[in-house]
Structure formats: structure tokens, C-alpha cells
PDB file of C-alpha atoms in Angstrom:
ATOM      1  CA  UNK A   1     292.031-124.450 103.550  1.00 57.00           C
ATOM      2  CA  UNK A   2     291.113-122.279 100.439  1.00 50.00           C
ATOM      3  CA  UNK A   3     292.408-125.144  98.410  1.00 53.00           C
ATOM      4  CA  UNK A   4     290.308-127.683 100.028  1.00 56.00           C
ATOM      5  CA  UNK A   5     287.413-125.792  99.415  1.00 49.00           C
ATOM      6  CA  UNK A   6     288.002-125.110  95.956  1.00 49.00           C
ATOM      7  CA  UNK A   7     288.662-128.298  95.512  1.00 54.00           C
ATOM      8  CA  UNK A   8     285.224-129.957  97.573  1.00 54.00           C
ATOM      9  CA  UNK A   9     283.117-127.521  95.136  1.00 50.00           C
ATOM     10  CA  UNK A  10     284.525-129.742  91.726  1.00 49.00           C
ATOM     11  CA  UNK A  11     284.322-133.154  93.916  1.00 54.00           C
ATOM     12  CA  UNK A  12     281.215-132.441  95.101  1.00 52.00           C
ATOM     13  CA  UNK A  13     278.805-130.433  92.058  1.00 57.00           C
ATOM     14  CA  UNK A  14     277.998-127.309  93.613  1.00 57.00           C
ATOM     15  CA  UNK A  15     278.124-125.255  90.816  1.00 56.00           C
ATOM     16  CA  UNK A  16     277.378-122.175  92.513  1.00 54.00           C
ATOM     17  CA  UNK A  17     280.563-122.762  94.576  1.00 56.00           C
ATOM     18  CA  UNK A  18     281.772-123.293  91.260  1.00 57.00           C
ATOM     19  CA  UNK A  19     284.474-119.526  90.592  1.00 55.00           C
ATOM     20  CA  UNK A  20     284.881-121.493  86.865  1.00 54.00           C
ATOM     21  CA  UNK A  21     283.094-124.026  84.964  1.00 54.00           C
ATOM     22  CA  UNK A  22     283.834-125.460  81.557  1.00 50.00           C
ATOM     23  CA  UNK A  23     282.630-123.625  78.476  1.00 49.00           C
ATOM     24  CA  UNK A  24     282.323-120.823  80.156  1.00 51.00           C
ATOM     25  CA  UNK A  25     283.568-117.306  78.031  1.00 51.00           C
ATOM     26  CA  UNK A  26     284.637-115.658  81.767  1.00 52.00           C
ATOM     27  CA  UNK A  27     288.363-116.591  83.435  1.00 54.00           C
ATOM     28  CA  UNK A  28     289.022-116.338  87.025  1.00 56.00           C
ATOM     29  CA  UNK A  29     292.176-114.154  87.486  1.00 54.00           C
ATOM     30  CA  UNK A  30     292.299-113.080  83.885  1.00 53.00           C
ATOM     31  CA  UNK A  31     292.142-109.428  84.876  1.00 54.00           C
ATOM     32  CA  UNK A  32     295.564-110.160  87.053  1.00 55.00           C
ATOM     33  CA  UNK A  33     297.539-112.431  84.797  1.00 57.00           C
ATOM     34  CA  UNK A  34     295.884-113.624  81.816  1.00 56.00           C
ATOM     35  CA  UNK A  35     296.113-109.938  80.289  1.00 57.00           C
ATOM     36  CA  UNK A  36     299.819-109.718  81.053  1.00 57.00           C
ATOM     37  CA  UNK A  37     300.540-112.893  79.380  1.00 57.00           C
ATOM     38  CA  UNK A  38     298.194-111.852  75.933  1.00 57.00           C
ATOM     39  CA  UNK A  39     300.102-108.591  75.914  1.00 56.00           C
ATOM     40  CA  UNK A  40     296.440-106.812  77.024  1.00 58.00           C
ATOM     41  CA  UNK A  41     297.872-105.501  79.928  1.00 57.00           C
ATOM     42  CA  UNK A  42     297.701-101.732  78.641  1.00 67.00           C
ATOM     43  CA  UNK A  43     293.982-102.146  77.235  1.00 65.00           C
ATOM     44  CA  UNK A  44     293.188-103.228  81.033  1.00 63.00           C
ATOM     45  CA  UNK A  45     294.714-100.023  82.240  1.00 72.00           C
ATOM     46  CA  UNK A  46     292.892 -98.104  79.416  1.00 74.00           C
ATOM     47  CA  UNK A  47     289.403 -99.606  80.635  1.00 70.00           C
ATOM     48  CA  UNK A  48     290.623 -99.181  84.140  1.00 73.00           C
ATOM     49  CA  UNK A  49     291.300 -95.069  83.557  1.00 77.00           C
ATOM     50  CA  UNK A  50     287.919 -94.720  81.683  1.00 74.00           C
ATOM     51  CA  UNK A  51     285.856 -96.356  84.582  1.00 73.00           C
ATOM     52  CA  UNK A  52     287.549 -93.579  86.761  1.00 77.00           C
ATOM     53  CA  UNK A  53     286.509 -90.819  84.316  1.00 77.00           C
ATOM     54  CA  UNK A  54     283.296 -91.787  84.626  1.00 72.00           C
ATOM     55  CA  UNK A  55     283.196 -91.958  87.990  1.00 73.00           C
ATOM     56  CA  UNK A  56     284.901 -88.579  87.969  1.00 77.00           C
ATOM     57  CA  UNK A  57     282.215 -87.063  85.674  1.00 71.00           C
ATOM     58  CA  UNK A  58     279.535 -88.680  87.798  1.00 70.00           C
ATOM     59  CA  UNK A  59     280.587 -87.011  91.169  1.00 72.00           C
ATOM     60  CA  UNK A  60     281.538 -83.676  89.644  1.00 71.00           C
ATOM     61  CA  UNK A  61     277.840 -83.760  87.574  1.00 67.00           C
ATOM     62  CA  UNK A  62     276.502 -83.956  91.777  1.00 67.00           C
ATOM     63  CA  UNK A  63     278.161 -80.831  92.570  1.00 68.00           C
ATOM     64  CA  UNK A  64     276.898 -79.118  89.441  1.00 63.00           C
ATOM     65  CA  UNK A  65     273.072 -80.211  89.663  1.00 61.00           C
ATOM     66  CA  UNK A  66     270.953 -77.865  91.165  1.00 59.00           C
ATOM     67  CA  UNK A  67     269.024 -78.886  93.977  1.00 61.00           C
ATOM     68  CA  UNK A  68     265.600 -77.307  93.343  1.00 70.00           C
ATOM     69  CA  UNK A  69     263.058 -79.413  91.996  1.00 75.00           C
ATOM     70  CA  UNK A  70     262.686 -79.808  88.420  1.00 80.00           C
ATOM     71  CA  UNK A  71     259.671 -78.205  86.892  1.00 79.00           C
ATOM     72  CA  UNK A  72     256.676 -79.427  86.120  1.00 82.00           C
ATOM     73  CA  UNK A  73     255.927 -79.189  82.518  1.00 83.00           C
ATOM     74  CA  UNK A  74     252.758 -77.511  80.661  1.00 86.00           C
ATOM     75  CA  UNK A  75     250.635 -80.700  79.496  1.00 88.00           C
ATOM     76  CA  UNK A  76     249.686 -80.705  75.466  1.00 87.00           C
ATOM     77  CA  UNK A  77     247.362 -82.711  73.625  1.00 89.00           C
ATOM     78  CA  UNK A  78     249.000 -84.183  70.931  1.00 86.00           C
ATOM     79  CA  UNK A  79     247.788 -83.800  67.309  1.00 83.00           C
ATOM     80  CA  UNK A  80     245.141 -86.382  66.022  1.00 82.00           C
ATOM     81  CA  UNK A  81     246.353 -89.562  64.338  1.00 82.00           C
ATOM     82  CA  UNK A  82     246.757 -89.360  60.592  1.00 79.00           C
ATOM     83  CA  UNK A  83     248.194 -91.030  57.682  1.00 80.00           C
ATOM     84  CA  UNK A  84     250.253 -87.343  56.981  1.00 80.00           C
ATOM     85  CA  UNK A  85     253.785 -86.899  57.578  1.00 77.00           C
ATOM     86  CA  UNK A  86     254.005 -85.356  61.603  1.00 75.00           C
ATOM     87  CA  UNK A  87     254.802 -81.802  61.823  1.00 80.00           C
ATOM     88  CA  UNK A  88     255.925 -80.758  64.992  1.00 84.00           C
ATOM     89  CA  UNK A  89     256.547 -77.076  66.332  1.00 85.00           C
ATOM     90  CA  UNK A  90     259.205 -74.948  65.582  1.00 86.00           C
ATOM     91  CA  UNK A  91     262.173 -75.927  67.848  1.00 87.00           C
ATOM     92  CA  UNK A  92     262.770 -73.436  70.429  1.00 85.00           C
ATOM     93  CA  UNK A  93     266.187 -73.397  72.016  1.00 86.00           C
ATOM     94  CA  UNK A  94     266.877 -74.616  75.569  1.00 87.00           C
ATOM     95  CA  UNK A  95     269.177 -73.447  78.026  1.00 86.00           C
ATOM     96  CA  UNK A  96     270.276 -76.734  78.766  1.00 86.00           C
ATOM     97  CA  UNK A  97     270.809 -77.746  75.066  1.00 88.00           C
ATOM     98  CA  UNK A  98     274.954 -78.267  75.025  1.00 85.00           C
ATOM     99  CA  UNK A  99     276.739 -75.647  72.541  1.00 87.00           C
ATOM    100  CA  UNK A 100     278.042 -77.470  69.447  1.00 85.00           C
ATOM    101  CA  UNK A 101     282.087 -76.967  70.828  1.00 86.00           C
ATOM    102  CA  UNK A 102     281.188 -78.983  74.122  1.00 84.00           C
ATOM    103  CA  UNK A 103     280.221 -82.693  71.928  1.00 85.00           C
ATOM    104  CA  UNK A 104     283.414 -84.659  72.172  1.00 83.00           C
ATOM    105  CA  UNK A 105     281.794 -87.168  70.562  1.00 84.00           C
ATOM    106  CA  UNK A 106     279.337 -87.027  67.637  1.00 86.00           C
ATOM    107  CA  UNK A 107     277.115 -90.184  66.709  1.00 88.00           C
ATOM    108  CA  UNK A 108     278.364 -92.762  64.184  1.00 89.00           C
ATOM    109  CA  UNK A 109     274.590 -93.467  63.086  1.00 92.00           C
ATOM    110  CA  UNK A 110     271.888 -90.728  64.553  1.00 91.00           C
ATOM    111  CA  UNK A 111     269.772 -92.057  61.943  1.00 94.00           C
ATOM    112  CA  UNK A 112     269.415 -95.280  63.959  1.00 95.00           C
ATOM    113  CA  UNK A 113     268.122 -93.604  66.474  1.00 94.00           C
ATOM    114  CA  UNK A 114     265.126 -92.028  65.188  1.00 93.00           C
ATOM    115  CA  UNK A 115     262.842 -93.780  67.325  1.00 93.00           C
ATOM    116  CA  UNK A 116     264.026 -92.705  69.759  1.00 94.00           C
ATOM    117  CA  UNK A 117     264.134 -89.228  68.893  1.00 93.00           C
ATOM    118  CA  UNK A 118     260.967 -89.249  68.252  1.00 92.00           C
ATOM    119  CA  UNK A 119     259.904 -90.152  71.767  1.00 93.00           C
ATOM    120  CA  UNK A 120     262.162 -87.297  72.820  1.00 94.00           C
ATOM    121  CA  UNK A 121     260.823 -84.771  70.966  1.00 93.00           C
ATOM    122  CA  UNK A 122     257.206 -86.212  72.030  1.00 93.00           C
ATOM    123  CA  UNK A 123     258.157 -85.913  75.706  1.00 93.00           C
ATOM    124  CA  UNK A 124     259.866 -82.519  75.113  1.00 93.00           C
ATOM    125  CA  UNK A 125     256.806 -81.022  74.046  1.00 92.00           C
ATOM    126  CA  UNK A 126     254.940 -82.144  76.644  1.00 92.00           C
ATOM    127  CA  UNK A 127     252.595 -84.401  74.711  1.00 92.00           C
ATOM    128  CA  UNK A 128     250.168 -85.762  76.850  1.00 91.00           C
ATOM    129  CA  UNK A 129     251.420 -89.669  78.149  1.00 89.00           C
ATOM    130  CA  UNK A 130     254.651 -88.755  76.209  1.00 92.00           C
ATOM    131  CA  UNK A 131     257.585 -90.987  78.619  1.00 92.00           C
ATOM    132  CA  UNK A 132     260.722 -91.555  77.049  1.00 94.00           C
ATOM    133  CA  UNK A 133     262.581 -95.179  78.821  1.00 91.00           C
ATOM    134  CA  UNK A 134     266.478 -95.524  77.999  1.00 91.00           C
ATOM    135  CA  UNK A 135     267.880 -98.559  79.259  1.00 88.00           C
ATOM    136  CA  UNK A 136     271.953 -98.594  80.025  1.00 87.00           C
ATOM    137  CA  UNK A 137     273.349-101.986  80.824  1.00 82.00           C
ATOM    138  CA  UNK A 138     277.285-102.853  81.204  1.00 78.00           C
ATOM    139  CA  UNK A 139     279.271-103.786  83.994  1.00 73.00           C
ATOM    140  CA  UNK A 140     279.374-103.747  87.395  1.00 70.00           C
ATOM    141  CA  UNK A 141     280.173 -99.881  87.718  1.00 70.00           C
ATOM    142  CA  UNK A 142     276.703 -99.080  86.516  1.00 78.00           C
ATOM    143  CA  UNK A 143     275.535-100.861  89.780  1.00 79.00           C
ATOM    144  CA  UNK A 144     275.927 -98.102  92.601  1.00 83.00           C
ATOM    145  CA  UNK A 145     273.951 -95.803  90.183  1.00 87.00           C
ATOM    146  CA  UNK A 146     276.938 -92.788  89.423  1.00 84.00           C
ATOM    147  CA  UNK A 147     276.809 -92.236  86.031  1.00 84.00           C
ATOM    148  CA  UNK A 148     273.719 -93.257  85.116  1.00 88.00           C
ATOM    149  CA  UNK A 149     271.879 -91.271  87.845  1.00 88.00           C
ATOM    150  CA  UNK A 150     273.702 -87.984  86.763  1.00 86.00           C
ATOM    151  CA  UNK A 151     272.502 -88.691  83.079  1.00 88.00           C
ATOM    152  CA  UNK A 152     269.389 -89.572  84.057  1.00 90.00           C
ATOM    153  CA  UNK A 153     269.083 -86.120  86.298  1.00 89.00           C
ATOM    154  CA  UNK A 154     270.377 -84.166  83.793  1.00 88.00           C
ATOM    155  CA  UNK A 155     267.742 -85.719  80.617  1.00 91.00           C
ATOM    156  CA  UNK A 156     265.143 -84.931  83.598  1.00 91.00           C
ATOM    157  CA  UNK A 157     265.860 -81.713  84.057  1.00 89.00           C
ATOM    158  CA  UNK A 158     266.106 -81.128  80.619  1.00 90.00           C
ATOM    159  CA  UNK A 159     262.991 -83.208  78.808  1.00 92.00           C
ATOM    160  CA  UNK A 160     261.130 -83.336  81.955  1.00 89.00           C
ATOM    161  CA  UNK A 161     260.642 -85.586  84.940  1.00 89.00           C
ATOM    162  CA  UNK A 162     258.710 -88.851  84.429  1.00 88.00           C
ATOM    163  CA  UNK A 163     260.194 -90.861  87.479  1.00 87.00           C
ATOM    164  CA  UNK A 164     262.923 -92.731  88.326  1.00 89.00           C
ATOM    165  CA  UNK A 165     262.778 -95.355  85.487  1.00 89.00           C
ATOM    166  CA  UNK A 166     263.357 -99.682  86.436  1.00 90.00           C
ATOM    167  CA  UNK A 167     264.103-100.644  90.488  1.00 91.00           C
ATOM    168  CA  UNK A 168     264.289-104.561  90.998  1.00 91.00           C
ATOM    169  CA  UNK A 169     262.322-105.970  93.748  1.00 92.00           C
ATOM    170  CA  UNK A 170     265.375-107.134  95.663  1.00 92.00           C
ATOM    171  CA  UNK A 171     268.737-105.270  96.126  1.00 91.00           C
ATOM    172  CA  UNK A 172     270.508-108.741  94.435  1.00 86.00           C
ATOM    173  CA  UNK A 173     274.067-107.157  95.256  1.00 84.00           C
ATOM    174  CA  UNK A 174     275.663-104.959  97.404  1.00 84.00           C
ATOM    175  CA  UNK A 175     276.883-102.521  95.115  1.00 84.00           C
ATOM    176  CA  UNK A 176     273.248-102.511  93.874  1.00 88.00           C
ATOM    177  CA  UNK A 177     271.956 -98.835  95.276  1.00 89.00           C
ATOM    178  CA  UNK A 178     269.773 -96.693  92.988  1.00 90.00           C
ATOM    179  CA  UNK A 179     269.706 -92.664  94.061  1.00 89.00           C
ATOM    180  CA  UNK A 180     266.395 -90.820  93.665  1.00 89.00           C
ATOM    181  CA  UNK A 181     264.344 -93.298  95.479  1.00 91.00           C
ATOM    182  CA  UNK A 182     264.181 -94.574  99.050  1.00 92.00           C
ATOM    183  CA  UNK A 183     264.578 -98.505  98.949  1.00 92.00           C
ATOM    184  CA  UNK A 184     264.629-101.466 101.376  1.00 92.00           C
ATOM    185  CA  UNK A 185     263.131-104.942 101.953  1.00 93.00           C
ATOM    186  CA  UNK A 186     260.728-104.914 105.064  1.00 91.00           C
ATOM    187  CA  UNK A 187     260.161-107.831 107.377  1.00 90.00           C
ATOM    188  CA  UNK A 188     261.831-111.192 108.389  1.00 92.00           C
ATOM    189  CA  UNK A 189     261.022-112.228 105.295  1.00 92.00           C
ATOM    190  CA  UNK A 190     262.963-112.474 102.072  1.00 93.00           C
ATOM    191  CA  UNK A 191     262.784-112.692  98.510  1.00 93.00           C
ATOM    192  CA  UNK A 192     264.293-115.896  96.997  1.00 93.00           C
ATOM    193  CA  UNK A 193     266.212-114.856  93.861  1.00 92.00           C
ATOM    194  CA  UNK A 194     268.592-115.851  91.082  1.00 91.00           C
ATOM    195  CA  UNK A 195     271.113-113.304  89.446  1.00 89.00           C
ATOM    196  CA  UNK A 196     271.982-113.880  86.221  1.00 87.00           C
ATOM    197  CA  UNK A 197     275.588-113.983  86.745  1.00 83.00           C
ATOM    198  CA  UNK A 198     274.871-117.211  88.771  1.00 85.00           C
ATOM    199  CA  UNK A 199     272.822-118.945  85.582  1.00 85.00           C
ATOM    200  CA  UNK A 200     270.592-120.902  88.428  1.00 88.00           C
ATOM    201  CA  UNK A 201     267.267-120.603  86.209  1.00 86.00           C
ATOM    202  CA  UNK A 202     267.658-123.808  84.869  1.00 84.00           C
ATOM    203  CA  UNK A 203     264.168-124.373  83.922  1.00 82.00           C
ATOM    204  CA  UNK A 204     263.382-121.147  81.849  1.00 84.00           C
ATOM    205  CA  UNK A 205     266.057-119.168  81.603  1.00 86.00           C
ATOM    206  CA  UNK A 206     264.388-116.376  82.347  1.00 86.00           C
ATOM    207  CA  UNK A 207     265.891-113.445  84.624  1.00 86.00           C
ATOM    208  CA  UNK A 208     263.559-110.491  83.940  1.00 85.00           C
ATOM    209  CA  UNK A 209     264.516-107.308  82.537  1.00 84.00           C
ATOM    210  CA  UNK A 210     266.756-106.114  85.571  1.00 83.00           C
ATOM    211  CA  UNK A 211     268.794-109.560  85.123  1.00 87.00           C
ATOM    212  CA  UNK A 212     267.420-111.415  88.437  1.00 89.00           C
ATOM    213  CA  UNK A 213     264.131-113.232  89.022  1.00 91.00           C
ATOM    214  CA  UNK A 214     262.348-112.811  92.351  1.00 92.00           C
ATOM    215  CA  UNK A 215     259.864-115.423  94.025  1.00 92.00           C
ATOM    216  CA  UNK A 216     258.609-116.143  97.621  1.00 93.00           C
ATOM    217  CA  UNK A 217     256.109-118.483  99.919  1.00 92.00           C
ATOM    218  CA  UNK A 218     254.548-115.440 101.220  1.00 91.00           C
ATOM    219  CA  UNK A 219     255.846-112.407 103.144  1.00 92.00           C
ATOM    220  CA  UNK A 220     258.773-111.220 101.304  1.00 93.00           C
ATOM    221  CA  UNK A 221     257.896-107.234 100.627  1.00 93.00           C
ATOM    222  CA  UNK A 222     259.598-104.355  99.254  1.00 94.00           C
ATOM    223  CA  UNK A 223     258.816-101.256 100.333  1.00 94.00           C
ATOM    224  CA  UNK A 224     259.783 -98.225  97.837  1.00 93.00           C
ATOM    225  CA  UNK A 225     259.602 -94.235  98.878  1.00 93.00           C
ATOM    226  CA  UNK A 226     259.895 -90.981  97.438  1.00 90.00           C
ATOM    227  CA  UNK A 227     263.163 -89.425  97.821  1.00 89.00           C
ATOM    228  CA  UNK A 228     263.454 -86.495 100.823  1.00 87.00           C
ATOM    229  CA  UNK A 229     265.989 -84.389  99.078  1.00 84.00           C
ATOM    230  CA  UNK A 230     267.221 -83.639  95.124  1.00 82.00           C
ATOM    231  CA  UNK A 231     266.034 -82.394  92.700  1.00 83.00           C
ATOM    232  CA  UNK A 232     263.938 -85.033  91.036  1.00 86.00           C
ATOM    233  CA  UNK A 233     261.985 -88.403  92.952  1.00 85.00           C
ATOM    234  CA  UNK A 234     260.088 -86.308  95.812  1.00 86.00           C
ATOM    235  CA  UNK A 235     256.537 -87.542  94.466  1.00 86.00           C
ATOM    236  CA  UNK A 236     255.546 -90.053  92.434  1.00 86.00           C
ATOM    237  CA  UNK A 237     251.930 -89.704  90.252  1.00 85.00           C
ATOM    238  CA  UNK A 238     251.869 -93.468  88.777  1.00 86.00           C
ATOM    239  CA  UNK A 239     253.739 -96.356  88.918  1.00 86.00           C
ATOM    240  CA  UNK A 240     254.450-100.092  87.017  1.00 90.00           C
ATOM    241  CA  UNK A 241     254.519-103.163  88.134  1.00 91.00           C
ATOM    242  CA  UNK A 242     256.474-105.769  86.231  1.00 91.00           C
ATOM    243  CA  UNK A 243     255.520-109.729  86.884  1.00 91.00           C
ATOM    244  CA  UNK A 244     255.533-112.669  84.993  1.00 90.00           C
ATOM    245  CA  UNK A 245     252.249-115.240  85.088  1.00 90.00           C
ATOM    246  CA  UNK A 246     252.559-118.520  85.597  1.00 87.00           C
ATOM    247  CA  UNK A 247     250.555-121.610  86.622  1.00 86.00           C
ATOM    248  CA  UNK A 248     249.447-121.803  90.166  1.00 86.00           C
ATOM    249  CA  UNK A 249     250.735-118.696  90.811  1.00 90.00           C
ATOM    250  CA  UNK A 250     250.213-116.290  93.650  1.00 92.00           C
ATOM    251  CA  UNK A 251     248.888-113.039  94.823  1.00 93.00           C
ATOM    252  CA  UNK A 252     251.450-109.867  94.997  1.00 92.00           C
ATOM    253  CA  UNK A 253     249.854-107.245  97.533  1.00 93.00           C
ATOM    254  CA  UNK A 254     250.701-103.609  96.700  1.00 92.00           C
ATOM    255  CA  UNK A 255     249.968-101.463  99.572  1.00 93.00           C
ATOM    256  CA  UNK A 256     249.866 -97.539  98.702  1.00 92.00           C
ATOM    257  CA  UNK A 257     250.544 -95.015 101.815  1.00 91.00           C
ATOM    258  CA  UNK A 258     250.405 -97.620 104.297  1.00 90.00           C
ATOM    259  CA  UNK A 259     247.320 -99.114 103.420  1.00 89.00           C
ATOM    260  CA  UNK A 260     243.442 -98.213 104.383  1.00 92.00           C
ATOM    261  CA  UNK A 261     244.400 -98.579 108.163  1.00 93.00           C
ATOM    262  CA  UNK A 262     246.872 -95.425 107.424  1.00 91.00           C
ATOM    263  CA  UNK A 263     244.600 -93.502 104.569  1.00 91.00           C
ATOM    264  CA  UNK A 264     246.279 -95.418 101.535  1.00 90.00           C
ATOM    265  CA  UNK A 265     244.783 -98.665  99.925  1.00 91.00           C
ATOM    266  CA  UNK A 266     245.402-102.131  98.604  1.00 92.00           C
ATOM    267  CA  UNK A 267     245.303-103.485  95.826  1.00 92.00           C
ATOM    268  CA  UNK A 268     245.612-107.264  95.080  1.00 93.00           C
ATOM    269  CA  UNK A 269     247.804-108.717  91.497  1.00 93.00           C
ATOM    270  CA  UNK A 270     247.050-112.381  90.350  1.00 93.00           C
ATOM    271  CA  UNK A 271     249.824-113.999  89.155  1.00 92.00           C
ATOM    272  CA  UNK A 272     248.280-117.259  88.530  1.00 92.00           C
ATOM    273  CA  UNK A 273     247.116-117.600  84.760  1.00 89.00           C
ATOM    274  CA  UNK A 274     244.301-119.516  84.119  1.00 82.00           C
ATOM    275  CA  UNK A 275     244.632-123.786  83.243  1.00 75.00           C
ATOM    276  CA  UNK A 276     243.128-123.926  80.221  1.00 74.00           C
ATOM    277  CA  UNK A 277     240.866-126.716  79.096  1.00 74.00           C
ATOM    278  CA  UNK A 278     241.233-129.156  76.928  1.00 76.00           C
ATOM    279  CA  UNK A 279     238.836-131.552  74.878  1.00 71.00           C
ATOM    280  CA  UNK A 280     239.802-134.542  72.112  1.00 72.00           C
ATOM    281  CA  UNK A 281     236.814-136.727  71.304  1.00 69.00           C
ATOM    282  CA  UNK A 282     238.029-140.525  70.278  1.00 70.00           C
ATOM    283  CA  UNK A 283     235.804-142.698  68.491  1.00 72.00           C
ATOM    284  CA  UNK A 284     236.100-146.424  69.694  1.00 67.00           C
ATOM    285  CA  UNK A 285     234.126-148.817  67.046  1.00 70.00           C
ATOM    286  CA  UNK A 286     235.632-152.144  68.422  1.00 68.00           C
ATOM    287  CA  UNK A 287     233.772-151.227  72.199  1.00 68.00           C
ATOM    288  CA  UNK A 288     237.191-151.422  74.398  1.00 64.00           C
ATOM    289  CA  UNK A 289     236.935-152.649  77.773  1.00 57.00           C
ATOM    290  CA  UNK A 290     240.222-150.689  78.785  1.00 62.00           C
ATOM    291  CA  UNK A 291     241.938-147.410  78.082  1.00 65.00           C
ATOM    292  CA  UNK A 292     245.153-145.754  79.067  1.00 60.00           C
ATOM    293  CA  UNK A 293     246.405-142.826  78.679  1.00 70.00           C
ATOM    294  CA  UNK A 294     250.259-142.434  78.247  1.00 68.00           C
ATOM    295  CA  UNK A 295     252.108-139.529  78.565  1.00 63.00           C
ATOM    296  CA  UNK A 296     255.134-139.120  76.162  1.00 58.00           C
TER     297      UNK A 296
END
């Protein structure tokens, strides 16, 4: 029966029946037997015992994290603009700051990173507005949110807490399950979507910055709360939301608290972007009686 089914998705193209298609990079099986065959069998294993240490380090950074909430930090203007080289305050030690024996593994390139240090050191002063995004993609063990949420915890409880970062609109896969915020879709009504994995944007290509578009006729919500436990995600003081504008697009409703009915409000997002005008004068000397228009 499997057979025939395999076999119905190539007679018949339904490409997202499709476990293979030509040209693409990814094998089906390759994991089981392709590696064996290449002689990769032992850098499978090696890949296999590192996604277990970091699942290890993940549940053992759970135990270690406290529980109480972390801090809110003293606000500071920053310094005025100028064309001067920034000087920022002495460096005063933290008590979360790892001792130079504990880094197994020092940076290649630091230097490459400056930006980024620079946000850092922005946000762990307390600059006013200062947020510092990191972004962590790779595979499929990132998607039930162990490693990354224990990093994420422990850079908030050492720079500072400035929210729980990028949640899709739609939980697009089952092992997709973020910690530090309350998630769920509401209704009979659901989001249409397209993961990336699936390549079903044919038209754009474009999957958004969490890797899967979202759209809907009307209804589809997603309802997002504070966390009721943990150390960080029990309030939230501003949020973002992320959409792309298109022609004849819609409205997106975001309800705050339940609304006015409940104390909270509404407030209404265009998506639609405006059709712009357009205007090409034609001179006609020899007086035409007929015109067309051709599209090419």
C-alpha cells in the first residue's frame, strides 16, 4: 500500500506528497544508509552525541536557573550623538560574567562581532531603548525551544530582560513550542500557511523571517500570553508586529487584554498598500479612430 502511494504522488504531481524531487540537495534515508555506504557513518554518530549534549546542557541549565524574576534594570540616558570616538563607563564586574577557566571555546573572530558587542554593552548599561536581538537558526532540535531558551534565560538574566524575542503566528510543526510565553490559536478558524521546508511559495518566495508565511479569509487569530511561572515572560511592556503589505490586502485586528468589552483595546493594521497611479500622455497627429492597449 505504501508503495502505491509513493508511487500515485510521481504519477500524479503532487509535489507535496512528493518525500524527493529532482535537484533537490536533501536524500530520503540518507541518515540510515547513504552515510554507511560514504563511510560517514561515524560523523552521523558524532552529530548524533552533540545534539544530546545539548539537550543535556539545556535540561541541566533548567535545574540551575533560579526561579525569581529577573530584575528590572536602572534606565540611563545615553550620551548625545557625536562625531567623537564613544566612551563608555568603566566595566564593572558581574556575578554572572563566566571565570576565564570555564570558556571551552574561545572565538575564532570576536572582531566580527563588534556590532554586536556594541549593542550588548548598550543594553548592559541600561541605555535607554537599548534591545539586543540574536537570531539562532539550525535544525530541527532548535524547534522545542531547549537550548535556545536556556541561553536566552541566562543573556536575560545577565544583560537584562527585553522579552521573549520572534514567536510565529502559527505553531507550523509539532515540535514547534517556545517556553516563556503562553501560545495557542483561538477559534474554528485557522491560519493557512506554507513552511519553508515544503517550498509551496511559488509566486514570491517569500517565507518571512521565522521560515513560514501565514494568510487567512478572516478569523484565523492567535492569541499570545504572559508566562505564569519563571523567571523571565510574566509581563510584557511593548510588543512588534511583523507583516508584509501587499495589494488588496486586509485588516489584522490586535486585541490587547481582551478588548474594550474586558478593559483592553483594539487596534486595527492595514495590510493593503496603496495602488498607485499612473499617467502616460500619447500624442496622436494622424486623429485615430481606434486604440488598443496590449499588455506584454
Amino acid at each position: 500500500m505504501f508503495g502505491a502511494l509513493l508511487a500515485t504522488a510521481y504519477l500524479v504531481p503532487f509535489e507535496w506528497a512528493q518525500p524527493w524531487r529532482v535537484g533537490e540537495d536533501y536524500v530520503p534515508y540518507w541518515n540510515i544508509i547513504g552515510r554507511e555506504l560514504m563511510g560517514q557513518g561515524a560523523t552521523a554518530e558524532a552529530d548524533a552525541d552533540e545534539a544530546a549534549r545539548m539537550a543535556e546542557l539545556a535540561a541541566q541549565a533548567d535545574k540551575e536557573d533560579e526561579q525569581a524574576p529577573v530584575a528590572e534594570r536602572k534606565v540611563v540616558e545615553p550620551p548625545p550623538k557625536s562625531d567623537d570616538a564613544l566612551r563608555y563607563p568603566e566595566y564593572v564586574a558581574h556575578e554572572l560574567d563566566p571565570k576565564p577557566d570555564a570558556i571551552e571555546q574561545a572565538l575564532d573572530n570576536p572582531e566580527a562581532l563588534a556590532p554586536f558587542y556594541e549593542a550588548l554593552t548598550a543594553s548592559d548599561i541600561g541605555y535607554a531603548g537599548a534591545v539586543t536581538h540574536v537570531a539562532h537558526w539550525g535544525d530541527s532540535v532548535l524547534g522545542n525551544d531547549g537550548i535556545t531558551s536556556a541561553i536566552r534565560r541566562r543573556m536575560q538574566a545577565r544583560f537584562g530582560d527585553a522579552g521573549h524575542g520572534f514567536h510565529a503566528l502559527k505553531q507550523y510543526d509539532a515540535s514547534y513550542k517556545h517556553k516563556g510565553v503562553v501560545f495557542e490559536e483561538k477559534g474554528s478558524v485557522r491560519w493557512e500557511s506554507c513552511f519553508i521546508r515544503n517550498r509551496c511559495m511559488k509566486t514570491d518566495g517569500r517565507y518571512g523571517y521565522g521560515g513560514v508565511t501565514v494568510w487567512s479569509s478572516g478569523g484565523a487569530t492567535s492569541e499570545y500570553r504572559t508566562a505564569d511561572e519563571g523567571a523571565v515572560g510574566l509581563q510584557v511592556s511593548a510588543f512588534e508586529v511583523w507583516y508584509q503589505q501587499r495589494y488588496k490586502g486586509g485588516q489584522l485586528r490586535v486585541r490587547i487584554d481582551g478588548g474594550p468589552d474586558k478593559g483592553g483595546r483594539d487596534e486595527i493594521i492595514e495590510t493593503a498598500l496603496p495602488v498607485p497611479e499612473g499617467f502616460e500622455p500619447k500624442n496622436a497627429d494622424e486623429r485615430p479612430d481606434e486604440v488598443d492597449a496590449w499588455a506584454r
